[in-house]
Amino acid sequence: MSLGQGASLGGFLPFPADSLWNTDISSAPVDPNSTAIINFIGSSVGVHPDFGAGQYNGSSIGIPYLIVGAPQPPVIINFTAYGDESDPGPMPIPVTADIEGYPNPGTGDRHVLVLDNSNCFLYELYSSYVNGSTWNAASAAVWDLLSNEQRPYTWTSADAAGLPIFPGLARYDEVAAGQISHALRFTLQNSQAAFIPPASHWAANSSNSNAAPMGMRLRLKASFDVSGFSAANQAILNALKKYGMIMADNGSNMYISGAPDDRWDNSDLHNLGQVTAADFEVIQMTPLYTQSNVPSGAAPQITSFTASTNSISAGTQVTLSWQISGASYVIVSPDAGALRGTSVIVAPTQSTTYTLCATNAFGRTTATISITVQ
């Protein structure tokens, strides 16, 4: 992955090939209730690309992302709302990163997305505000781009559905290369209290049985003729046939998410409005989780969390080590952040209590250890 705001991924595909984001669903069965769901959305509602070039009402169009490298230092995240369902910092998110809606983010979702190309982790913030050298955010999530990480069931993320945002964006670099190899993110006005993997959370605003659950996937019908569209739009439409689009948040109907880029042709993108909800079908919704059948299981088990020494002079290196079973990902806070492996070296300048967070689909387990600086 290249470095910079909106930089190219150089062909890198987030998450493994068998990720639900990257799975070919062109032959997946149609849900028996597909027609009723499409009619509830509104069969004549056109697709709207919620991304493009330039600005609209003084704000950029789309959800921006930044790629950083090893030199980017970790930054503290202060939580203002969903801290109990968030991954703790620090995170390598510079305070200069573009906020969704830049240069005038306003009071919208204010997402911030950062990929670390040295460690292959994705960091996402929601309702983000710079606070000096730190960030204030309503929620934050870390995603291991090399594994099929699952957030704890019923937990949110920087997205209402508990999903990562970045892998569902339409990006100019992949469209220009002629192929999108993953599902896209989209929104609908109404959702019910249910979710389908890879989603983990609902944000219900409707009790109608035809309202979408979070994680519902629509697929553009194989019979839809894309030949009259530009090469760029064909790349998007063909992805919708092969990978579909995943319902990720409440919002305007049939709005597809993408990253802002001044190379987009906005007039051409608007031609996607000729594609309507009636041109899609709902992929079979299984497993469907509601309040009555959310899976339960064991949170990770931390067998040990130790330090090579518990008392040091300022700046001396200390190795923190751990043994864990059943974890999808591990975070050490403060200083270290998201990690792979079973140890990390820290060098505290003042007495510090370190917290080890081990998380899987069923919850989070923590352990602490204190280092005294003489």
XYZ file of N, CA, C and O in Angstrom, residues 91-277:
748
model
N -3.853 4.631 18.801
C -3.978 4.261 17.398
C -3.139 5.221 16.558
O -3.064 6.415 16.878
N -2.518 4.745 15.482
C -1.663 5.609 14.659
C -2.472 6.494 13.719
O -2.397 6.388 12.497
N -3.274 7.372 14.319
C -4.157 8.249 13.551
C -3.699 9.687 13.742
O -3.963 10.294 14.789
N -2.993 10.264 12.792
C -2.521 11.640 12.963
C -3.693 12.610 13.074
O -4.749 12.405 12.453
N -3.518 13.651 13.844
C -4.603 14.620 14.016
C -4.824 15.448 12.759
O -5.786 16.209 12.675
N -3.959 15.268 11.762
C -4.135 15.947 10.474
C -4.948 15.106 9.485
O -5.195 15.546 8.366
N -5.365 13.889 9.890
C -6.137 13.023 8.986
C -7.457 13.697 8.618
O -8.093 14.353 9.450
N -7.865 13.530 7.375
C -9.122 14.121 6.927
C -10.309 13.456 7.623
O -10.401 12.232 7.717
N -11.233 14.283 8.076
C -12.487 13.824 8.663
C -13.547 13.827 7.564
O -13.572 14.722 6.709
N -14.430 12.842 7.565
C -15.494 12.775 6.572
C -16.221 14.123 6.491
O -16.646 14.681 7.500
N -16.326 14.636 5.275
C -16.945 15.943 5.061
C -15.957 17.093 4.994
O -16.360 18.246 4.833
N -14.639 16.770 5.118
C -13.649 17.841 5.064
C -13.846 18.668 3.790
O -14.329 18.148 2.787
N -13.511 19.935 3.722
C -12.909 20.739 4.794
C -13.914 21.278 5.806
O -13.544 21.965 6.734
N -15.210 20.944 5.613
C -16.253 21.382 6.542
C -17.061 20.169 6.990
O -18.155 19.913 6.476
N -16.542 19.394 7.960
C -17.190 18.140 8.337
C -18.578 18.292 8.936
O -19.382 17.364 8.890
N -18.852 19.457 9.515
C -20.172 19.673 10.088
C -20.470 18.707 11.219
O -19.593 18.258 11.954
N -21.747 18.338 11.343
C -22.188 17.480 12.451
C -22.606 16.108 11.959
O -23.372 15.413 12.612
N -22.117 15.690 10.809
C -22.453 14.375 10.276
C -21.723 13.266 11.017
O -21.325 13.410 12.175
N -21.506 12.149 10.329
C -20.880 10.993 10.975
C -19.403 11.209 11.308
O -18.863 10.543 12.185
N -18.745 12.075 10.575
C -17.370 12.467 10.881
C -16.459 11.247 11.086
O -15.703 11.159 12.049
N -16.535 10.313 10.138
C -15.665 9.143 10.195
C -14.222 9.522 9.873
O -13.971 10.420 9.061
N -13.298 8.814 10.486
C -11.878 8.892 10.146
C -11.390 7.464 9.962
O -11.562 6.625 10.860
N -10.790 7.169 8.808
C -10.305 5.833 8.491
C -8.808 5.896 8.210
O -8.370 6.688 7.382
N -8.045 5.048 8.883
C -6.596 5.017 8.694
C -6.132 3.573 8.572
O -6.489 2.716 9.398
N -5.335 3.298 7.549
C -4.697 1.997 7.379
C -3.209 2.149 7.669
O -2.583 3.115 7.232
N -2.663 1.179 8.403
C -1.239 1.151 8.715
C -0.594 0.114 7.799
O -0.820 -1.086 7.954
N 0.218 0.571 6.838
C 0.764 -0.380 5.860
C 1.948 -1.167 6.398
O 2.419 -2.103 5.757
N 2.439 -0.806 7.580
C 3.557 -1.553 8.162
C 3.077 -2.747 8.973
O 3.794 -3.736 9.129
N 1.852 -2.662 9.516
C 1.328 -3.739 10.352
C 0.025 -4.339 9.829
O -0.478 -5.315 10.384
N -0.548 -3.738 8.793
C -1.793 -4.233 8.185
C -2.949 -4.260 9.181
O -3.681 -5.244 9.292
N -3.095 -3.166 9.919
C -4.285 -2.949 10.730
C -5.046 -1.749 10.170
O -4.445 -0.814 9.615
N -6.365 -1.791 10.328
C -7.252 -0.704 9.932
C -7.846 -0.107 11.196
O -8.297 -0.839 12.087
N -7.869 1.225 11.283
C -8.401 1.934 12.439
C -9.513 2.856 11.974
O -9.336 3.619 11.019
N -10.658 2.799 12.661
C -11.798 3.604 12.228
C -12.437 4.298 13.431
O -12.685 3.681 14.470
N -12.703 5.602 13.271
C -13.342 6.416 14.296
C -14.685 6.922 13.791
O -14.870 7.146 12.595
N -15.600 7.130 14.733
C -16.911 7.724 14.442
C -17.106 8.956 15.313
O -16.711 8.969 16.483
N -17.716 9.985 14.744
C -17.940 11.250 15.435
C -16.626 11.759 16.029
O -16.464 11.895 17.235
N -15.693 12.054 15.125
C -14.302 12.331 15.480
C -14.028 13.833 15.541
O -14.402 14.578 14.624
N -13.357 14.236 16.602
C -12.974 15.638 16.782
C -11.546 15.691 17.312
O -11.206 14.967 18.254
N -10.741 16.551 16.721
C -9.369 16.726 17.202
C -9.396 17.451 18.540
O -10.121 18.439 18.723
N -8.607 16.940 19.477
C -8.499 17.549 20.802
C -7.020 17.724 21.121
O -6.397 16.875 21.764
N -6.453 18.829 20.606
C -5.026 19.054 20.783
C -4.217 18.012 20.035
O -4.313 17.896 18.815
N -3.455 17.204 20.765
C -2.648 16.152 20.136
C -3.337 14.793 20.199
O -2.729 13.768 19.895
N -4.622 14.778 20.610
C -5.369 13.536 20.734
C -6.674 13.647 19.936
O -6.984 14.685 19.357
N -7.448 12.556 19.942
C -8.765 12.541 19.294
C -9.857 12.315 20.335
O -9.693 11.507 21.251
N -10.966 13.015 20.178
C -12.208 12.655 20.842
C -13.070 11.933 19.815
O -13.219 12.406 18.683
N -13.639 10.786 20.185
C -14.464 10.028 19.249
C -15.560 9.303 20.010
O -15.371 8.881 21.160
N -16.722 9.168 19.361
C -17.816 8.434 19.991
C -17.506 6.943 20.054
O -17.899 6.263 21.006
N -16.826 6.429 19.032
C -16.451 5.014 19.038
C -15.243 4.808 18.147
O -14.917 5.653 17.301
N -14.590 3.661 18.350
C -13.410 3.327 17.558
C -13.301 1.812 17.454
O -13.685 1.082 18.376
N -12.775 1.359 16.335
C -12.586 -0.076 16.130
C -11.273 -0.321 15.406
O -10.870 0.456 14.538
N -10.628 -1.420 15.777
C -9.410 -1.892 15.122
C -9.762 -3.145 14.330
O -10.489 -4.011 14.815
N -9.238 -3.241 13.101
C -9.495 -4.404 12.251
C -8.175 -4.974 11.753
O -7.362 -4.250 11.172
N -7.975 -6.265 11.982
C -6.802 -6.966 11.477
C -7.070 -7.312 10.017
O -7.920 -8.160 9.714
N -6.348 -6.670 9.106
C -6.593 -6.849 7.674
C -6.105 -8.187 7.144
O -6.327 -8.512 5.976
N -5.434 -8.971 8.004
C -4.922 -10.267 7.576
C -5.753 -11.425 8.111
O -5.404 -12.588 7.907
N -6.859 -11.138 8.805
C -7.673 -12.213 9.360
C -9.148 -11.858 9.260
O -9.507 -10.708 9.000
N -9.997 -12.848 9.491
C -11.446 -12.632 9.476
C -11.930 -12.315 10.884
O -12.608 -13.106 11.537
N -11.538 -11.157 11.335
C -11.903 -10.722 12.688
C -13.411 -10.542 12.811
O -14.071 -10.044 11.909
N -13.958 -10.940 13.931
C -15.375 -10.743 14.247
C -15.486 -9.933 15.522
O -14.963 -10.330 16.565
N -16.145 -8.792 15.460
C -16.380 -8.032 16.677
C -17.372 -8.783 17.556
O -18.163 -9.607 17.085
N -17.359 -8.520 18.852
C -18.313 -9.205 19.731
C -19.754 -8.981 19.277
O -20.139 -7.872 18.896
N -20.534 -10.050 19.301
C -21.936 -9.953 18.937
C -22.639 -8.898 19.780
O -22.444 -8.822 20.985
N -23.423 -8.060 19.121
C -24.208 -6.922 19.641
C -23.370 -5.670 19.846
O -23.906 -4.634 20.222
N -22.049 -5.727 19.568
C -21.227 -4.522 19.666
C -21.289 -3.742 18.363
O -21.293 -4.312 17.272
N -21.287 -2.437 18.504
C -21.179 -1.579 17.333
C -19.700 -1.400 16.977
O -18.811 -1.973 17.601
N -19.454 -0.590 15.970
C -18.088 -0.218 15.574
C -18.159 1.252 15.188
O -18.997 1.979 15.703
N -17.314 1.698 14.284
C -17.471 3.056 13.760
C -18.658 3.113 12.807
O -19.045 4.192 12.362
N -19.241 1.949 12.481
C -20.427 1.840 11.644
C -21.548 1.214 12.466
O -21.302 0.381 13.341
N -22.794 1.588 12.172
C -23.911 1.122 12.981
C -24.018 -0.395 13.022
O -24.398 -0.977 14.030
N -23.660 -1.060 11.922
C -23.804 -2.511 11.831
C -22.684 -3.275 12.516
O -22.690 -4.506 12.505
N -21.727 -2.578 13.117
C -20.581 -3.260 13.701
C -19.612 -3.763 12.656
O -18.807 -4.660 12.915
N -19.665 -3.180 11.475
C -18.825 -3.582 10.352
C -17.644 -2.639 10.186
O -17.694 -1.480 10.628
N -16.588 -3.081 9.511
C -15.577 -2.130 9.045
C -16.139 -1.334 7.876
O -16.926 -1.866 7.075
N -15.766 -0.098 7.769
C -16.269 0.763 6.691
C -15.391 0.660 5.449
O -15.890 0.515 4.328
N -14.075 0.713 5.660
C -13.163 0.836 4.531
C -13.332 -0.239 3.463
O -13.353 0.089 2.263
N -13.436 -1.530 3.815
C -13.494 -2.547 2.755
C -14.733 -2.459 1.884
O -14.778 -3.077 0.817
N -15.737 -1.682 2.294
C -16.940 -1.543 1.495
C -16.988 -0.299 0.634
O -17.995 -0.030 -0.030
N -15.899 0.471 0.620
C -15.877 1.704 -0.177
C -15.515 1.412 -1.625
O -14.630 0.603 -1.914
N -16.191 2.105 -2.537
C -15.743 2.134 -3.931
C -14.591 3.124 -4.008
O -14.721 4.273 -3.581
N -13.455 2.692 -4.519
C -12.266 3.536 -4.582
C -11.856 3.749 -6.035
O -11.939 2.829 -6.864
N -11.351 4.932 -6.310
C -10.990 5.247 -7.691
C -9.863 4.349 -8.194
O -9.881 3.933 -9.350
N -8.889 4.002 -7.339
C -7.749 3.227 -7.824
C -8.177 1.860 -8.347
O -7.648 1.379 -9.355
N -9.172 1.231 -7.701
C -9.591 -0.087 -8.174
C -10.529 0.020 -9.378
O -10.473 -0.815 -10.293
N -11.358 1.055 -9.407
C -12.224 1.252 -10.569
C -11.384 1.554 -11.807
O -11.639 1.033 -12.899
N -10.345 2.373 -11.629
C -9.466 2.690 -12.757
C -8.739 1.445 -13.256
O -8.426 1.335 -14.454
N -8.489 0.492 -12.360
C -7.847 -0.761 -12.755
C -8.834 -1.728 -13.407
O -8.420 -2.778 -13.916
N -10.122 -1.366 -13.361
C -11.131 -2.138 -14.085
C -11.870 -3.173 -13.280
O -12.736 -3.872 -13.827
N -11.586 -3.274 -11.969
C -12.241 -4.338 -11.209
C -12.302 -4.013 -9.727
O -11.311 -3.623 -9.117
N -13.480 -4.188 -9.151
C -13.667 -4.144 -7.705
C -13.857 -5.581 -7.244
O -14.726 -6.295 -7.748
N -13.063 -6.019 -6.286
C -13.061 -7.427 -5.886
C -13.644 -7.644 -4.503
O -13.208 -8.517 -3.748
N -14.644 -6.852 -4.154
C -15.258 -6.967 -2.828
C -16.666 -6.391 -2.862
O -17.043 -5.680 -3.803
N -17.429 -6.687 -1.831
C -18.755 -6.099 -1.689
C -18.644 -4.614 -1.389
O -17.605 -4.133 -0.914
N -19.712 -3.890 -1.647
C -19.769 -2.469 -1.361
C -20.698 -2.199 -0.175
O -21.558 -3.020 0.151
N -20.497 -1.069 0.453
C -21.306 -0.645 1.596
C -22.456 0.220 1.090
O -22.267 1.058 0.210
N -23.662 0.023 1.681
C -24.758 0.917 1.311
C -25.678 1.137 2.503
O -25.586 0.439 3.523
N -26.557 2.117 2.380
C -27.472 2.474 3.465
C -28.918 2.368 3.000
O -29.224 2.462 1.801
N -29.803 2.180 3.974
C -31.245 2.210 3.757
C -31.885 3.038 4.855
O -31.355 3.146 5.966
N -33.039 3.579 4.559
C -33.698 4.465 5.512
C -34.185 3.715 6.747
O -34.151 4.235 7.861
N -34.660 2.474 6.559
C -35.262 1.730 7.655
C -34.538 0.412 7.903
O -34.118 -0.265 6.963
N -34.415 0.060 9.186
C -33.810 -1.228 9.550
C -34.529 -1.790 10.761
O -35.120 -1.062 11.564
N -34.476 -3.110 10.900
C -35.111 -3.790 12.023
C -34.064 -4.255 13.036
O -32.853 -4.174 12.802
N -34.545 -4.781 14.163
C -33.650 -5.216 15.238
C -33.139 -6.622 14.953
O -33.558 -7.611 15.567
N -32.223 -6.713 14.010
C -31.633 -7.990 13.618
C -30.364 -7.707 12.828
O -30.187 -6.606 12.300
N -29.492 -8.716 12.757
C -28.299 -8.576 11.924
C -27.909 -9.922 11.346
O -28.284 -10.988 11.849
N -27.148 -9.843 10.234
C -26.632 -11.004 9.525
C -25.122 -10.837 9.438
O -24.635 -9.750 9.120
N -24.340 -11.886 9.711
C -22.888 -11.767 9.547
C -22.526 -11.312 8.125
O -23.231 -11.704 7.178
N -21.522 -10.438 7.973
C -20.526 -10.104 8.997
C -20.925 -9.005 9.968
O -20.097 -8.585 10.771
N -22.164 -8.502 9.901
C -22.604 -7.489 10.866
C -22.683 -8.106 12.256
O -22.824 -9.323 12.413
N -22.628 -7.247 13.283
C -22.683 -7.717 14.667
C -23.628 -6.889 15.533
O -23.746 -7.141 16.734
N -24.317 -5.902 14.928
C -25.062 -4.936 15.738
C -26.250 -4.424 14.929
O -26.197 -4.372 13.698
N -27.329 -4.101 15.612
C -28.451 -3.453 14.934
C -28.684 -2.064 15.517
O -28.286 -1.755 16.631
N -29.345 -1.238 14.738
C -29.709 0.116 15.160
C -31.118 0.366 14.656
O -31.369 1.230 13.814
N -32.064 -0.437 15.164
C -33.417 -0.510 14.611
C -34.157 0.814 14.706
O -34.104 1.508 15.712
N -34.843 1.151 13.611
C -35.754 2.294 13.622
C -37.100 1.918 13.018
O -37.914 2.777 12.712
N -37.339 0.601 12.837
C -38.592 0.125 12.260
C -38.934 -1.243 12.837
O -38.047 -2.074 13.071
N -40.232 -1.482 13.036
C -40.709 -2.792 13.477
C -41.306 -3.585 12.327
O -41.813 -4.695 12.536
N -41.240 -3.038 11.116
C -41.787 -3.728 9.951
C -40.918 -4.936 9.604
O -39.693 -4.820 9.526
N -41.536 -6.083 9.388
C -40.777 -7.306 9.117
C -40.044 -7.260 7.792
O -39.140 -8.072 7.555
N -40.418 -6.316 6.920
C -39.738 -6.180 5.628
C -38.606 -5.165 5.663
O -37.924 -4.958 4.654
N -38.409 -4.510 6.826
C -37.253 -3.614 6.968
C -35.989 -4.456 7.013
O -35.987 -5.590 7.486
N -34.925 -3.905 6.506
C -33.670 -4.663 6.396
C -33.026 -4.894 7.749
O -33.007 -3.994 8.595
N -32.454 -6.072 7.978
C -31.526 -6.241 9.089
C -30.156 -5.719 8.671
O -29.825 -5.711 7.478
N -29.369 -5.266 9.624
C -28.002 -4.874 9.304
C -27.245 -6.086 8.739
O -27.416 -7.206 9.217
N -26.440 -5.842 7.738
C -25.706 -6.920 7.095
C -26.434 -7.552 5.926
O -25.855 -8.404 5.235
N -27.685 -7.169 5.679
C -28.415 -7.701 4.524
C -27.661 -7.372 3.235
O -27.148 -6.271 3.071
N -27.607 -8.340 2.327
C -26.847 -8.147 1.099
C -27.785 -8.146 -0.110
O -28.603 -9.050 -0.270
N -27.662 -7.120 -0.929
C -28.364 -7.056 -2.204
C -27.395 -7.412 -3.324
O -26.221 -7.051 -3.277
N -27.912 -8.092 -4.336
C -27.116 -8.467 -5.511
C -27.809 -7.948 -6.767
O -29.012 -8.127 -6.944
N -27.043 -7.275 -7.611
C -27.584 -6.845 -8.901
C -27.879 -8.083 -9.734
O -27.050 -8.992 -9.833
N -29.055 -8.135 -10.312
C -29.475 -9.318 -11.049
C -28.526 -9.602 -12.215
O -28.071 -8.685 -12.909
N -28.237 -10.873 -12.411
C -27.320 -11.285 -13.481
C -27.827 -10.853 -14.844
O -27.031 -10.615 -15.767
N -29.137 -10.711 -14.983
C -29.727 -10.347 -16.276
C -29.613 -8.861 -16.585
O -29.900 -8.437 -17.713
N -29.168 -8.058 -15.613
C -29.097 -6.614 -15.852
C -27.990 -6.312 -16.861
O -26.838 -6.724 -16.685
N -28.327 -5.571 -17.902
C -27.388 -5.262 -18.977
C -26.554 -4.038 -18.608
O -27.092 -2.932 -18.488
N -25.265 -4.233 -18.442
C -24.378 -3.134 -18.059
C -23.670 -2.523 -19.262
O -22.902 -1.564 -19.111
N -23.909 -3.040 -20.448
C -23.108 -2.656 -21.612
C -23.253 -1.191 -21.999
O -22.358 -0.622 -22.635
N -24.343 -0.551 -21.612
C -24.533 0.848 -21.969
C -23.868 1.829 -21.032
O -23.947 3.049 -21.248
N -23.183 1.329 -20.018
C -22.535 2.194 -19.029
C -21.046 2.333 -19.331
O -20.460 1.520 -20.063
N -20.433 3.362 -18.761
C -18.996 3.588 -18.938
C -18.208 2.445 -18.313
O -18.726 1.656 -17.507
N -16.926 2.366 -18.659
C -16.065 1.331 -18.087
C -16.000 1.452 -16.569
O -16.008 0.436 -15.858
N -15.951 2.686 -16.057
C -15.883 2.884 -14.608
C -17.156 2.379 -13.947
O -17.109 1.652 -12.932
N -18.299 2.733 -14.490
C -19.559 2.287 -13.905
C -19.764 0.786 -14.085
O -20.368 0.127 -13.233
N -19.253 0.233 -15.173
C -19.345 -1.213 -15.348
C -18.557 -1.942 -14.260
O -18.977 -3.001 -13.780
N -17.419 -1.390 -13.863
C -16.641 -2.010 -12.781
C -17.459 -2.054 -11.495
O -17.448 -3.060 -10.763
N -18.187 -0.972 -11.212
C -19.035 -0.922 -10.016
C -20.199 -1.894 -10.144
O -20.485 -2.682 -9.227
N -20.869 -1.890 -11.293
C -22.048 -2.740 -11.485
C -21.673 -4.220 -11.510
O -22.407 -5.065 -10.971
N -20.567 -4.547 -12.113
C -20.133 -5.954 -12.127
C -19.782 -6.441 -10.730
O -20.011 -7.611 -10.391
N -19.220 -5.542 -9.903
C -18.966 -5.908 -8.507
C -20.274 -6.174 -7.774
O -20.362 -7.085 -6.936
N -21.298 -5.399 -8.082
C -22.598 -5.592 -7.444
C -23.242 -6.906 -7.876
O -24.066 -7.465 -7.148
N -22.878 -7.402 -9.045
C -23.360 -8.720 -9.482
C -22.596 -9.842 -8.787
O -23.185 -10.872 -8.432
N -21.301 -9.666 -8.625
C -20.457 -10.756 -8.115
C -20.362 -10.778 -6.591
O -20.358 -11.844 -5.972
N -20.292 -9.587 -5.968
C -20.087 -9.502 -4.521
C -21.263 -8.858 -3.784
O -21.393 -9.024 -2.578
N -22.085 -8.103 -4.500
C -23.233 -7.457 -3.887
C -22.862 -6.238 -3.068
O -21.727 -5.755 -3.092
N -23.852 -5.749 -2.316
C -23.610 -4.628 -1.409
C -24.296 -4.927 -0.085
O -25.376 -5.534 -0.029
N -23.636 -4.518 0.997
C -24.020 -4.894 2.349
C -24.588 -3.690 3.079
O -23.958 -2.628 3.146
N -25.776 -3.873 3.646
C -26.436 -2.827 4.425
C -25.654 -2.578 5.714
O -25.441 -3.489 6.511
N -25.199 -1.319 5.898
C -24.281 -1.027 6.997
C -24.758 0.058 7.948
O -24.212 0.192 9.040
N -25.778 0.824 7.554
C -26.190 1.943 8.404
C -27.553 2.435 7.953
O -27.970 2.211 6.805
N -28.248 3.124 8.854
C -29.462 3.831 8.476
C -29.065 5.108 7.745
O -28.152 5.816 8.180
N -29.744 5.383 6.663
C -29.427 6.571 5.867
C -30.360 6.627 4.679
O -31.422 5.990 4.663
N -29.982 7.351 3.679
C -30.815 7.463 2.486
C -30.839 6.140 1.735
O -29.844 5.409 1.700
N -31.973 5.823 1.142
C -32.141 4.550 0.444
C -31.215 4.422 -0.766
O -31.112 5.339 -1.588
N -30.543 3.268 -0.836
C -29.732 2.870 -1.989
C -28.531 3.785 -2.223
O -28.063 3.932 -3.342
N -28.024 4.384 -1.157
C -26.805 5.188 -1.248
C -25.596 4.262 -1.082
O -25.459 3.597 -0.051
N -24.737 4.234 -2.091
C -23.542 3.407 -2.071
C -22.352 4.265 -1.650
O -22.166 5.378 -2.141
N -21.539 3.733 -0.754
C -20.422 4.495 -0.195
C -19.168 4.369 -1.047
O -18.919 3.338 -1.676
N -18.383 5.418 -1.050
C -17.107 5.410 -1.740
C -16.197 6.470 -1.169
O -16.592 7.261 -0.303
N -14.974 6.491 -1.631
C -13.983 7.459 -1.170
C -13.952 8.655 -2.114
O -14.048 8.493 -3.334
N -13.808 9.869 -1.588
C -13.706 11.038 -2.452
C -12.415 11.001 -3.259
O -11.382 10.537 -2.780
N -12.485 11.481 -4.482
C -11.297 11.531 -5.342
C -11.615 12.489 -6.484
O -12.662 12.361 -7.134
N -10.740 13.446 -6.723
C -11.008 14.440 -7.758
C -10.944 13.860 -9.163
O -11.256 14.558 -10.137
N -10.568 12.590 -9.282
C -10.551 11.957 -10.600
C -11.888 11.329 -10.961
O -12.094 10.924 -12.118
N -12.832 11.243 -10.009
C -14.164 10.751 -10.351
C -14.822 11.694 -11.353
O -14.605 12.916 -11.318
N -15.647 11.158 -12.235
C -16.473 11.943 -13.160
C -17.885 11.944 -12.582
O -18.636 10.977 -12.718
N -18.249 13.032 -11.920
C -19.532 13.073 -11.224
C -20.721 12.887 -12.167
O -21.689 12.211 -11.816
N -20.644 13.483 -13.339
C -21.744 13.328 -14.300
C -21.920 11.869 -14.693
O -23.047 11.364 -14.815
N -20.811 11.190 -14.875
C -20.875 9.770 -15.227
C -21.411 8.946 -14.065
O -22.235 8.035 -14.256
N -20.948 9.236 -12.850
C -21.444 8.503 -11.691
C -22.956 8.639 -11.545
O -23.640 7.687 -11.134
N -23.486 9.790 -11.890
C -24.933 10.002 -11.763
C -25.728 9.077 -12.674
O -26.922 8.842 -12.440
N -25.092 8.531 -13.706
C -25.789 7.588 -14.584
C -26.158 6.303 -13.849
O -27.029 5.553 -14.309
N -25.502 6.048 -12.708
C -25.860 4.877 -11.920
C -27.277 4.980 -11.360
O -27.868 3.975 -10.953
N -27.831 6.176 -11.356
C -29.204 6.371 -10.902
C -30.232 5.680 -11.785
O -31.391 5.509 -11.383
N -29.805 5.262 -12.979
C -30.704 4.503 -13.855
C -30.956 3.102 -13.312
O -31.920 2.427 -13.707
N -30.085 2.640 -12.417
C -30.234 1.325 -11.788
C -31.117 1.504 -10.559
O -30.831 2.334 -9.694
N -32.208 0.736 -10.476
C -33.156 0.904 -9.376
C -33.158 -0.315 -8.466
O -32.600 -1.376 -8.796
N -33.832 -0.158 -7.331
C -33.926 -1.268 -6.385
C -34.534 -2.511 -7.027
O -34.188 -3.643 -6.670
